[in-house]
């Protein structure tokens, strides 16, 4: 197998020798290291590598070079290997240029010279970047293939399920792709049997449900213990943080997720404000890291598996699942987050999944290539989606009811949108109709001031309009606010029937619901902050409170 390249550029021969030596000594078994003292010559060499179908995993470039500075070099190199990670070698005085490059060039890291000792200041950074590159890099495709019609809602569900569960796959549109046509012939697949999922071992699933695919790829849907210390319901940031802390603190921990880990954050193409990641990170990356961390600490994870009810029996809690037997636990953390509100417009039920999508952009972004697409919503999630889709679509239109984004979106995103040439804002407007025979073709917008309607061609519509708490599955008498968010801690006292339900002498703990030992964390909790960091914080706090509760049993 061909080894991928790490390319290093520095015009100072001493620095070049030093970094080449350090990188080579650690990474030479898995990567070829190519060093050059001229950015211009290096760009020529990179062009050659591209022609020879080689791969580059990482560029490390000095910033101050006479013919071409590092950011310009990386910009040029990115043209040939857009997936490669980019690191700038800087002196302290260049940090401003490096920070600028994080925004303009999507620089992955800037490394301050000198980097001694490399074991501390160089290797962990490079290892992390290369691991990230490996996870997203798909060489000649050998893995799962999904064959189907682009506009079939079931095709969308399968793609969304695989994307959400971080399983790489190749999408083959049966109407456009020769490989798809060939596979359909070889496997004698009828149109009505599409979509199909073809696995590496040649097993073919026709029109599968998510659960069938999950079983085949080895996701777990049955718990292995009779009793847990804590069961976490929902694997968004709050649930994942609770899992990591629960596992690391020795609690017998089970996490259950109905769809895909990562929750709302998992659908984000780029989270830019999460502490410690100055270049931002994708929701998929955050999820992958958190899941790895949780499983390292022995946390069990069931997915896809929906908790359909919870009950109490003596001091135990009993969970009923959509599939599989009941589960018994001492404590529960409900971190089921929120779901998008549905858009009320003519034609929605027919076209959802066939050009009209709630929340998900990553699974369908490629199908937007060269088309005009619309996004409904003015929050950060809509802004991130617009930025992401602008890399694929011809034009992206953001439709909002208000007259500006100022009160609903973060400044950094508004600035990015303002600078994007192919994103436009349509204010004071709502979608009244989506039109299409088999898939979305046009949408009709109405200006709420003038009531003038306009129909435009549209390749896709992505909806990000507000959210409602995912609590309708709870039949147990857990106190909620009028909107359905779970009340916890001192906020419970304002409910007049709280005293009737709560029979302990102590007050409820900070994130405890009105049922002792059942906690709630993240967006599903009344008063939550709707941020990744706050959900993570609450997940971690909930475990501390689980310990406190168990100590008092
Ligand atoms: C596109 C997008 C971009 C965003 N970008 C940012 C950002 O840049 N910065 C930021 O700070 N915040 C951002 N947010 C907000 C942030 O993602 C949320 O605040 C955060 O995800 C909340 O985490 P959570 O764990 O509480 O809930 P969620 O993320 O909503 O996760 C809840 C999980 O519970 C599961 N679940 C629900 N019911 C059940 C059940 N009965 N059984 C089993 N599982 C169940 C769901 O499937 C889901 O996976 C963004 C949100 C979106 C949608």
Coordinates of C-alpha atoms and ligand atoms in Angstrom, one line a residue:
X1 CA 0.0 0.0 0.0
X2 CA 1.3 3.5 -0.9
X3 CA 2.2 5.6 2.2
X4 CA 0.6 9.1 2.4
X5 CA 3.0 12.1 2.5
X6 CA 3.8 14.6 5.1
X7 CA 5.3 17.7 3.4
X8 CA 7.5 20.2 5.2
X9 CA 8.6 23.6 3.9
X10 CA 11.0 26.0 5.5
X11 CA 13.6 28.2 3.8
X12 CA 15.9 28.1 6.9
X13 CA 18.0 24.9 6.4
X14 CA 18.7 24.4 10.1
X15 CA 15.0 24.6 11.0
X16 CA 14.1 22.4 8.1
X17 CA 16.6 19.8 9.1
X18 CA 15.4 19.9 12.7
X19 CA 11.7 19.5 12.0
X20 CA 12.3 16.9 9.3
X21 CA 14.4 14.9 11.7
X22 CA 11.8 15.1 14.5
X23 CA 8.8 14.3 12.2
X24 CA 10.7 11.4 10.4
X25 CA 11.8 9.8 13.7
X26 CA 8.3 9.5 14.9
X27 CA 6.1 9.0 11.7
X28 CA 8.4 7.4 9.1
X29 CA 6.8 4.0 9.4
X30 CA 3.4 5.2 8.3
X31 CA 4.1 8.3 6.3
X32 CA 6.7 9.4 3.7
X33 CA 8.3 12.7 4.8
X34 CA 9.2 15.2 2.0
X35 CA 11.1 18.3 2.9
X36 CA 11.8 21.4 0.7
X37 CA 13.4 24.8 1.3
X38 CA 11.4 26.5 -1.5
X39 CA 7.6 26.9 -1.5
X40 CA 7.6 27.4 -5.3
X41 CA 9.4 24.2 -5.9
X42 CA 7.3 22.4 -3.3
X43 CA 4.1 23.4 -5.2
X44 CA 5.5 21.9 -8.4
X45 CA 6.3 18.7 -6.5
X46 CA 2.8 18.6 -5.0
X47 CA 1.3 19.0 -8.5
X48 CA 3.4 15.9 -9.6
X49 CA 2.2 13.9 -6.5
X50 CA -1.4 14.7 -7.5
X51 CA -0.8 13.5 -11.1
X52 CA 0.7 10.2 -9.7
X53 CA -2.4 9.7 -7.6
X54 CA -0.4 10.0 -4.3
X55 CA -2.0 11.3 -1.1
X56 CA -0.9 14.0 1.2
X57 CA -2.0 13.9 4.9
X58 CA -0.3 16.9 6.3
X59 CA 1.5 20.1 5.2
X60 CA 3.8 21.9 7.7
X61 CA 5.0 25.3 6.3
X62 CA 7.0 28.1 7.7
X63 CA 5.2 31.4 7.6
X64 CA 8.1 33.8 6.7
X65 CA 9.7 32.7 3.5
X66 CA 11.2 35.0 0.8
X67 CA 9.4 34.0 -2.4
X68 CA 6.1 33.1 -0.9
X69 CA 4.7 33.2 2.6
X70 CA 3.4 30.1 4.4
X71 CA -0.3 31.0 4.1
X72 CA 0.0 31.6 0.4
X73 CA 1.8 28.3 0.0
X74 CA -0.8 26.4 2.0
X75 CA -3.6 28.1 0.0
X76 CA -1.9 26.8 -3.2
X77 CA -1.3 23.3 -1.8
X78 CA -4.9 23.1 -0.6
X79 CA -6.0 23.3 -4.3
X80 CA -4.4 19.9 -4.9
X81 CA -5.1 18.1 -1.6
X82 CA -8.0 19.8 0.1
X83 CA -8.4 17.1 2.7
X84 CA -4.8 17.4 4.0
X85 CA -4.2 19.0 7.4
X86 CA -2.4 22.4 7.4
X87 CA 0.0 23.5 10.0
X88 CA 1.9 26.8 10.0
X89 CA 5.3 27.1 11.7
X90 CA 5.4 30.6 13.3
X91 CA 7.5 32.8 15.4
X92 CA 5.7 34.5 18.2
X93 CA 5.4 37.7 16.1
X94 CA 3.5 35.8 13.4
X95 CA 0.6 34.7 15.5
X96 CA -1.7 37.4 14.1
X97 CA -1.2 36.0 10.6
X98 CA -1.8 32.5 11.9
X99 CA -5.0 33.4 13.6
X100 CA -6.2 35.2 10.5
X101 CA -5.4 32.0 8.5
X102 CA -7.6 30.0 10.8
X103 CA -10.5 31.9 9.4
X104 CA -9.4 32.4 5.8
X105 CA -7.6 29.2 5.1
X106 CA -9.2 26.9 7.7
X107 CA -5.7 26.4 9.1
X108 CA -5.7 23.4 11.4
X109 CA -2.9 24.5 13.8
X110 CA -0.1 27.0 14.2
X111 CA 3.0 25.7 15.9
X112 CA 5.3 28.1 17.7
X113 CA 9.1 27.7 17.1
X114 CA 11.0 26.1 18.8
X115 CA 8.9 23.0 19.5
X116 CA 11.1 21.4 22.1
X117 CA 10.6 18.9 23.6
X118 CA 8.9 17.3 20.5
X119 CA 7.3 14.6 22.7
X120 CA 5.3 17.4 24.4
X121 CA 5.0 20.1 21.8
X122 CA 5.1 18.5 18.4
X123 CA 4.1 14.8 18.4
X124 CA 0.7 15.0 20.3
X125 CA -0.4 17.8 17.9
X126 CA 0.7 16.0 14.7
X127 CA -0.7 12.6 16.0
X128 CA -4.1 14.2 16.6
X129 CA -4.2 15.9 13.2
X130 CA -3.1 12.7 11.4
X131 CA -5.7 10.6 13.3
X132 CA -8.3 13.1 12.3
X133 CA -7.2 13.0 8.7
X134 CA -7.2 9.2 8.7
X135 CA -10.8 9.1 10.0
X136 CA -12.0 11.3 7.2
X137 CA -9.9 9.9 4.5
X138 CA -11.4 7.2 2.3
X139 CA -8.9 5.6 0.0
X140 CA -10.1 3.5 -2.9
X141 CA -13.5 2.6 -1.7
X142 CA -13.9 -0.9 -0.2
X143 CA -16.6 -0.3 2.4
X144 CA -20.4 -0.1 2.5
X145 CA -22.2 1.0 -0.6
X146 CA -25.7 2.4 -0.6
X147 CA -27.5 2.1 -3.9
X148 CA -30.7 3.9 -4.5
X149 CA -32.7 6.8 -5.9
X150 CA -31.5 10.2 -4.8
X151 CA -35.0 11.4 -4.0
X152 CA -36.2 8.4 -2.1
X153 CA -36.9 9.2 1.6
X154 CA -35.7 5.8 2.6
X155 CA -32.4 6.4 0.8
X156 CA -32.1 9.6 2.8
X157 CA -32.9 7.9 6.1
X158 CA -30.2 5.2 5.5
X159 CA -27.6 7.8 4.4
X160 CA -28.5 10.0 7.4
X161 CA -28.3 7.0 9.8
X162 CA -24.8 5.9 8.5
X163 CA -23.5 9.5 8.5
X164 CA -24.9 10.1 12.1
X165 CA -23.3 6.9 13.3
X166 CA -19.9 7.9 11.7
X167 CA -19.9 4.9 9.4
X168 CA -18.2 5.7 6.0
X169 CA -20.2 4.7 3.0
X170 CA -20.3 5.4 -0.7
X171 CA -23.6 6.7 -2.1
X172 CA -24.4 5.4 -5.6
X173 CA -27.3 7.1 -7.4
X174 CA -28.9 4.4 -9.6
X175 CA -29.9 7.0 -12.2
X176 CA -26.5 8.6 -12.6
X177 CA -23.8 6.2 -11.5
X178 CA -22.4 3.4 -13.8
X179 CA -21.1 1.4 -10.8
X180 CA -24.7 1.5 -9.3
X181 CA -26.2 0.3 -12.6
X182 CA -23.6 -2.5 -12.8
X183 CA -24.3 -3.6 -9.2
X184 CA -28.1 -3.6 -9.8
X185 CA -27.5 -5.9 -12.8
X186 CA -25.0 -8.2 -11.0
X187 CA -27.2 -8.6 -7.9
X188 CA -30.5 -8.7 -9.9
X189 CA -32.0 -5.9 -7.9
X190 CA -35.5 -4.8 -8.8
X191 CA -36.4 -1.0 -8.7
X192 CA -38.9 -1.7 -5.9
X193 CA -36.1 -3.3 -3.8
X194 CA -34.1 -0.1 -3.7
X195 CA -32.4 1.3 -1.7
X196 CA -30.0 -1.5 -1.0
X197 CA -27.0 -1.6 1.2
X198 CA -24.1 -3.7 0.0
X199 CA -21.5 -4.7 2.6
X200 CA -17.8 -5.6 2.2
X201 CA -18.6 -9.3 2.7
X202 CA -21.1 -9.0 -0.2
X203 CA -24.2 -9.2 2.0
X204 CA -27.0 -7.2 0.4
X205 CA -29.9 -5.7 2.4
X206 CA -32.8 -4.6 0.3
X207 CA -35.0 -1.7 1.5
X208 CA -33.6 -2.2 5.0
X209 CA -34.7 -0.4 8.2
X210 CA -32.1 1.4 10.2
X211 CA -32.1 -1.4 12.8
X212 CA -31.2 -4.0 10.2
X213 CA -28.2 -2.0 9.0
X214 CA -27.3 -1.3 12.7
X215 CA -27.2 -5.1 13.4
X216 CA -25.1 -5.8 10.4
X217 CA -22.5 -3.2 11.3
X218 CA -22.3 -4.5 14.8
X219 CA -24.1 -1.7 16.8
X220 CA -25.3 -3.1 20.1
X221 CA -29.0 -3.1 21.0
X222 CA -29.1 -5.3 24.1
X223 CA -27.7 -4.4 27.5
X224 CA -25.3 -6.9 29.0
X225 CA -25.9 -6.3 32.7
X226 CA -28.9 -6.8 34.9
X227 CA -28.4 -3.6 37.0
X228 CA -26.6 -0.3 36.3
X229 CA -25.5 2.5 38.6
X230 CA -26.6 5.0 35.9
X231 CA -28.4 4.9 32.6
X232 CA -28.1 7.9 30.4
X233 CA -30.9 8.5 27.9
X234 CA -29.7 10.4 24.8
X235 CA -26.2 10.6 23.4
X236 CA -25.9 14.3 22.6
X237 CA -23.2 16.3 24.2
X238 CA -24.9 16.2 27.6
X239 CA -25.2 12.4 27.5
X240 CA -21.8 11.8 26.1
X241 CA -20.2 14.0 28.8
X242 CA -22.2 12.1 31.5
X243 CA -21.0 8.8 30.0
X244 CA -17.3 9.9 30.0
X245 CA -17.5 11.1 33.6
X246 CA -19.7 8.1 34.7
X247 CA -17.3 5.6 33.2
X248 CA -14.2 7.4 34.4
X249 CA -15.5 7.5 37.9
X250 CA -16.1 3.8 38.1
X251 CA -19.9 3.8 37.8
X252 CA -21.5 1.0 35.9
X253 CA -22.8 3.2 33.1
X254 CA -25.1 2.5 30.1
X255 CA -26.0 5.1 27.5
X256 CA -28.9 4.6 25.1
X257 CA -29.5 6.6 21.9
X258 CA -32.5 6.3 19.6
X259 CA -30.9 7.6 16.4
X260 CA -27.2 8.5 16.2
X261 CA -24.7 9.7 18.8
X262 CA -23.9 13.4 18.9
X263 CA -27.5 14.7 19.0
X264 CA -27.9 18.2 17.5
X265 CA -24.2 18.9 17.8
X266 CA -23.5 15.8 15.7
X267 CA -25.3 17.4 12.8
X268 CA -23.2 20.5 12.9
X269 CA -20.7 20.9 10.2
X270 CA -18.5 23.2 12.2
X271 CA -18.7 24.1 15.9
X272 CA -16.4 27.2 16.2
X273 CA -17.0 28.2 19.8
X274 CA -16.2 25.1 21.8
X275 CA -13.4 25.7 24.2
X276 CA -10.0 24.4 23.2
X277 CA -10.6 24.1 19.5
X278 CA -9.6 27.4 18.0
X279 CA -10.0 26.1 14.4
X280 CA -13.4 24.7 15.2
X281 CA -14.4 21.1 14.9
X282 CA -17.2 19.2 13.2
X283 CA -20.0 17.6 15.2
X284 CA -18.9 14.3 13.8
X285 CA -15.4 14.8 15.1
X286 CA -16.5 15.8 18.6
X287 CA -18.8 12.8 18.7
X288 CA -16.2 10.4 17.6
X289 CA -13.7 11.7 20.2
X290 CA -16.3 11.5 23.0
X291 CA -17.5 8.0 22.1
X292 CA -14.0 6.7 22.0
X293 CA -13.3 8.3 25.4
X294 CA -16.5 6.8 26.8
X295 CA -15.8 3.3 25.5
X296 CA -12.2 3.6 26.8
X297 CA -13.8 4.0 30.3
X298 CA -16.0 0.9 29.8
X299 CA -19.3 2.6 29.1
X300 CA -21.9 0.4 27.4
X301 CA -23.7 2.0 24.5
X302 CA -27.0 0.9 22.8
X303 CA -27.9 2.4 19.5
X304 CA -30.3 2.7 17.7
X305 CA -32.6 2.0 20.7
X306 CA -35.4 4.3 22.0
X307 CA -36.4 4.5 25.6
X308 CA -40.2 4.6 25.5
X309 CA -40.9 4.8 29.2
X310 CA -39.4 5.0 32.6
X311 CA -40.9 3.8 36.0
X312 CA -39.8 3.4 39.5
X313 CA -39.9 0.3 41.7
X314 CA -38.6 0.5 45.3
X315 CA -35.4 2.4 44.9
X316 CA -34.8 1.2 41.4
X317 CA -35.7 2.7 38.1
X318 CA -37.0 0.6 35.2
X319 CA -36.6 1.6 31.6
X320 CA -38.7 0.2 28.8
X321 CA -37.2 0.1 25.3
X322 CA -38.6 0.1 21.8
X323 CA -36.6 -3.1 21.2
X324 CA -35.2 -5.4 23.8
X325 CA -36.0 -6.3 27.4
X326 CA -36.4 -3.8 30.3
X327 CA -33.4 -2.4 32.1
X328 CA -32.9 -1.8 35.8
X329 CA -30.8 1.0 37.2
X330 CA -30.2 3.0 40.4
X331 CA -30.2 6.4 38.7
X332 CA -31.2 7.9 35.4
X333 CA -29.9 11.0 33.5
X334 CA -32.4 12.2 31.0
X335 CA -30.5 14.1 28.3
X336 CA -32.9 13.7 25.4
X337 CA -32.4 17.3 24.1
X338 CA -34.8 18.8 21.6
X339 CA -36.3 18.1 18.2
X340 CA -36.9 20.6 15.4
X341 CA -40.3 22.0 15.0
X342 CA -42.0 21.0 11.8
X343 CA -42.6 23.5 9.0
X344 CA -46.3 24.0 8.2
X345 CA -46.4 24.6 4.5
X346 CA -48.3 23.0 1.6
X347 CA -46.6 19.9 0.1
X348 CA -44.3 19.2 3.1
X349 CA -45.5 15.7 4.0
X350 CA -45.0 14.5 0.4
X351 CA -41.5 16.0 -0.1
X352 CA -39.8 15.5 3.3
X353 CA -36.8 13.3 2.7
X354 CA -37.0 14.0 -1.1
X355 CA -35.3 17.4 -1.3
X356 CA -36.8 18.8 2.0
X357 CA -34.8 18.0 5.1
X358 CA -34.9 18.7 8.8
X359 CA -31.5 19.7 10.3
X360 CA -29.3 17.3 8.3
X361 CA -27.0 18.8 5.8
X362 CA -23.9 16.6 5.7
X363 CA -25.6 13.5 4.2
X364 CA -27.2 15.6 1.4
X365 CA -24.6 18.3 0.7
X366 CA -23.1 16.6 -2.4
X367 CA -26.5 16.4 -4.0
X368 CA -26.7 20.3 -3.8
X369 CA -23.8 20.7 -6.1
X370 CA -24.4 23.6 -8.5
X371 CA -28.0 24.1 -7.4
X372 CA -29.9 26.9 -5.6
X373 CA -30.8 25.8 -2.1
X374 CA -32.9 27.4 0.6
X375 CA -32.5 27.3 4.4
X376 CA -35.3 28.3 6.7
X377 CA -34.3 29.7 10.1
X378 CA -32.1 32.4 11.6
X379 CA -30.3 30.7 14.4
X380 CA -26.7 29.5 14.6
X381 CA -27.6 26.1 13.3
X382 CA -29.1 27.7 10.1
X383 CA -26.0 29.9 9.8
X384 CA -23.6 27.0 10.0
X385 CA -25.6 25.0 7.5
X386 CA -25.5 28.0 5.1
X387 CA -21.7 28.3 5.4
X388 CA -21.3 24.5 4.9
X389 CA -23.7 24.3 1.9
X390 CA -22.2 27.4 0.3
X391 CA -19.2 25.1 -0.5
X392 CA -21.4 22.9 -2.7
X393 CA -24.4 24.8 -3.9
X394 CA -24.5 27.5 -6.5
X395 CA -26.5 29.9 -4.3
X396 CA -27.8 29.5 -0.7
X397 CA -30.8 31.6 0.4
X398 CA -31.6 32.0 4.1
X399 CA -35.2 32.7 4.7
X400 CA -36.2 34.4 7.9
X401 CA -39.4 36.0 9.3
X402 CA -37.5 38.8 11.0
X403 CA -35.8 41.8 9.3
X404 CA -32.3 40.7 10.2
X405 CA -30.2 38.0 11.8
X406 CA -28.8 40.3 14.5
X407 CA -30.9 39.0 17.4
X408 CA -30.8 35.3 16.5
X409 CA -27.4 34.5 15.2
X410 CA -23.8 34.9 16.6
X411 CA -21.8 37.8 15.2
X412 CA -19.0 35.5 13.9
X413 CA -21.5 33.6 11.7
X414 CA -23.2 36.8 10.5
X415 CA -19.7 38.1 9.5
X416 CA -18.9 34.9 7.6
X417 CA -22.3 35.0 5.8
X418 CA -21.8 38.7 4.8
X419 CA -18.5 37.8 3.3
X420 CA -19.8 34.8 1.3
X421 CA -20.5 35.6 -2.3
X422 CA -23.1 32.9 -2.8
X423 CA -25.2 33.3 0.4
X424 CA -28.2 35.7 0.4
X425 CA -30.7 36.6 3.1
X426 CA -34.4 36.8 2.4
X427 CA -36.0 38.7 5.2
X428 CA -39.7 39.1 6.3
X429 CA -40.6 35.9 4.5
X430 CA -42.0 32.5 5.1
X431 CA -42.2 29.3 3.0
X432 CA -45.9 28.7 2.1
X433 CA -45.5 25.8 -0.4
X434 CA -43.0 23.2 -1.6
X435 CA -43.6 21.9 -5.1
X436 CA -42.3 18.9 -7.0
X437 CA -43.4 15.7 -8.6
X438 CA -41.0 13.1 -7.1
X439 CA -38.7 15.5 -5.4
X440 CA -38.5 19.2 -4.5
X441 CA -38.4 21.4 -7.6
X442 CA -39.6 24.8 -6.4
X443 CA -40.6 26.6 -3.3
X444 CA -43.0 29.5 -2.8
X445 CA -42.2 32.2 -0.4
X446 CA -44.5 34.9 1.0
X447 CA -43.4 38.3 2.2
X448 CA -45.3 38.7 5.5
X449 CA -45.3 42.5 5.1
X450 CA -46.5 42.8 1.5
X451 CA -48.1 39.3 1.1
X452 CA -46.5 39.1 -2.3
X453 CA -45.7 35.5 -3.2
X454 CA -42.7 34.3 -5.3
X455 CA -42.0 30.9 -6.6
X456 CA -38.3 29.9 -7.2
X457 CA -36.5 26.8 -8.4
X458 CA -34.9 25.0 -5.5
X459 CA -32.6 22.0 -5.4
X460 CA -33.1 21.4 -1.6
X461 CA -34.7 23.0 1.4
X462 CA -33.2 22.6 4.9
X463 CA -35.3 23.5 7.9
X464 CA -33.9 24.8 11.2
X465 CA -36.9 26.4 12.9
X466 CA -36.9 26.4 16.7
X467 CA -37.1 23.3 18.8
X468 CA -39.3 21.5 21.2
X469 CA -38.1 19.3 24.1
X470 CA -38.1 15.6 23.5
X471 CA -40.1 14.7 26.5
X472 CA -43.4 13.4 25.1
X473 CA -42.3 9.8 25.6
X474 CA -42.2 10.2 29.4
X475 CA -45.3 8.9 31.0
X476 CA -44.0 9.1 34.6
X477 CA -45.2 12.1 36.5
X478 CA -42.0 14.3 36.0
X479 CA -42.7 18.0 36.4
X480 CA -42.2 20.1 33.3
X481 CA -42.6 23.7 32.5
X482 CA -45.5 24.8 30.2
X483 CA -43.4 24.1 27.1
X484 CA -42.6 20.6 28.2
X485 CA -39.0 21.2 29.4
X486 CA -38.0 19.1 32.5
X487 CA -37.9 21.1 35.8
X488 CA -35.0 20.4 38.2
X489 CA -33.6 21.5 41.5
X490 CA -35.0 24.6 43.2
X491 CA -37.2 25.4 40.2
X492 CA -39.4 22.5 41.3
X493 CA -40.6 24.5 44.4
X494 CA -42.7 26.8 42.2
X495 CA -44.9 23.9 41.2
X496 CA -47.8 23.7 43.6
X497 CA -48.1 19.9 43.5
X498 CA -44.3 19.4 44.0
X499 CA -44.7 18.7 47.7
X500 CA -47.3 16.0 47.0
X501 CA -44.8 14.2 44.8
X502 CA -41.5 14.8 46.7
X503 CA -41.5 12.7 49.9
X504 CA -37.9 13.1 51.0
X505 CA -36.7 15.4 53.8
X506 CA -33.8 16.8 51.7
X507 CA -34.3 19.2 48.9
X508 CA -33.9 18.0 45.3
X509 CA -30.3 18.2 44.1
X510 CA -29.3 20.8 41.5
X511 CA -30.2 18.8 38.3
X512 CA -32.5 16.3 40.0
X513 CA -36.1 16.0 38.8
X514 CA -39.1 15.6 41.1
X515 CA -38.3 11.9 41.2
X516 CA -35.3 11.2 43.4
X517 CA -32.4 9.7 41.5
X518 CA -33.7 10.8 38.1
X519 CA -31.6 13.7 36.8
X520 CA -31.9 15.8 33.7
X521 CA -29.1 17.6 31.8
X522 CA -28.7 19.6 28.6
X523 CA -31.2 21.2 26.3
X524 CA -34.2 19.1 27.5
X525 CA -33.9 20.8 31.0
X526 CA -35.9 23.9 31.7
X527 CA -33.5 26.9 31.8
X528 CA -30.8 25.2 29.8
X529 CA -28.4 27.4 27.8
X530 CA -28.6 25.5 24.5
X531 CA -24.9 25.4 23.9
X532 CA -22.6 22.4 23.4
X533 CA -20.4 23.6 26.3
X534 CA -23.2 24.0 28.8
X535 CA -24.7 20.6 27.8
X536 CA -21.3 19.1 28.4
X537 CA -21.0 20.9 31.7
X538 CA -24.4 19.7 32.9
X539 CA -23.7 16.1 31.8
X540 CA -20.5 16.2 33.9
X541 CA -22.3 17.8 36.9
X542 CA -25.1 15.2 36.7
X543 CA -22.6 12.4 37.5
X544 CA -21.4 14.3 40.5
X545 CA -25.0 14.5 41.7
X546 CA -25.5 10.8 41.0
X547 CA -22.7 10.1 43.4
X548 CA -24.3 12.3 46.0
X549 CA -27.6 10.6 45.6
X550 CA -26.1 7.1 45.8
X551 CA -24.2 8.0 48.9
X552 CA -27.5 8.9 50.6
X553 CA -29.2 5.6 49.7
Ligands
LIG1 C1 -26.9 22.4 13.4 C2 -26.6 22.8 14.8 C3 -25.4 23.5 15.1 C4 -25.1 23.9 16.4 N1 -24.0 24.6 16.6 C5 -23.6 25.0 17.8 C6 -22.4 25.6 18.1 O1 -21.6 25.9 17.2 N2 -22.0 25.9 19.4 C7 -22.9 25.6 20.4 O2 -22.5 25.8 21.5 N3 -24.0 25.0 20.2 C8 -24.4 24.7 18.9 N4 -25.6 24.0 18.7 C9 -26.5 23.7 19.9 C10 -26.0 22.4 20.6 O3 -25.7 21.4 19.6 C11 -27.0 21.9 21.6 O4 -27.2 22.8 22.6 C12 -26.5 20.6 22.2 O5 -26.4 19.6 21.2 C13 -27.5 20.0 23.3 O6 -27.0 18.8 23.7 P1 -28.0 17.8 24.4 O7 -27.1 16.6 24.7 O8 -28.6 18.4 25.6 O9 -29.1 17.4 23.4 P2 -29.1 16.9 21.9 O10 -27.9 17.3 21.2 O11 -30.5 17.3 21.4 O12 -29.1 15.3 22.0 C14 -30.2 14.6 22.5 C15 -30.0 13.1 22.1 O13 -31.0 12.3 22.7 C16 -31.6 11.4 21.8 N5 -32.9 11.0 22.3 C17 -34.0 11.7 22.3 N6 -35.0 11.0 22.8 C18 -34.5 9.7 23.1 C19 -35.1 8.5 23.6 N7 -36.4 8.5 24.0 N8 -34.3 7.4 23.7 C20 -33.0 7.5 23.4 N9 -32.4 8.6 22.9 C21 -33.2 9.7 22.7 C22 -31.6 12.2 20.5 O14 -31.7 11.3 19.4 C23 -30.3 12.9 20.6 O15 -29.2 12.2 20.0 C24 -26.0 23.6 17.4 C25 -27.2 22.9 17.2 C26 -27.5 22.5 15.9 C27 -28.7 21.8 15.6

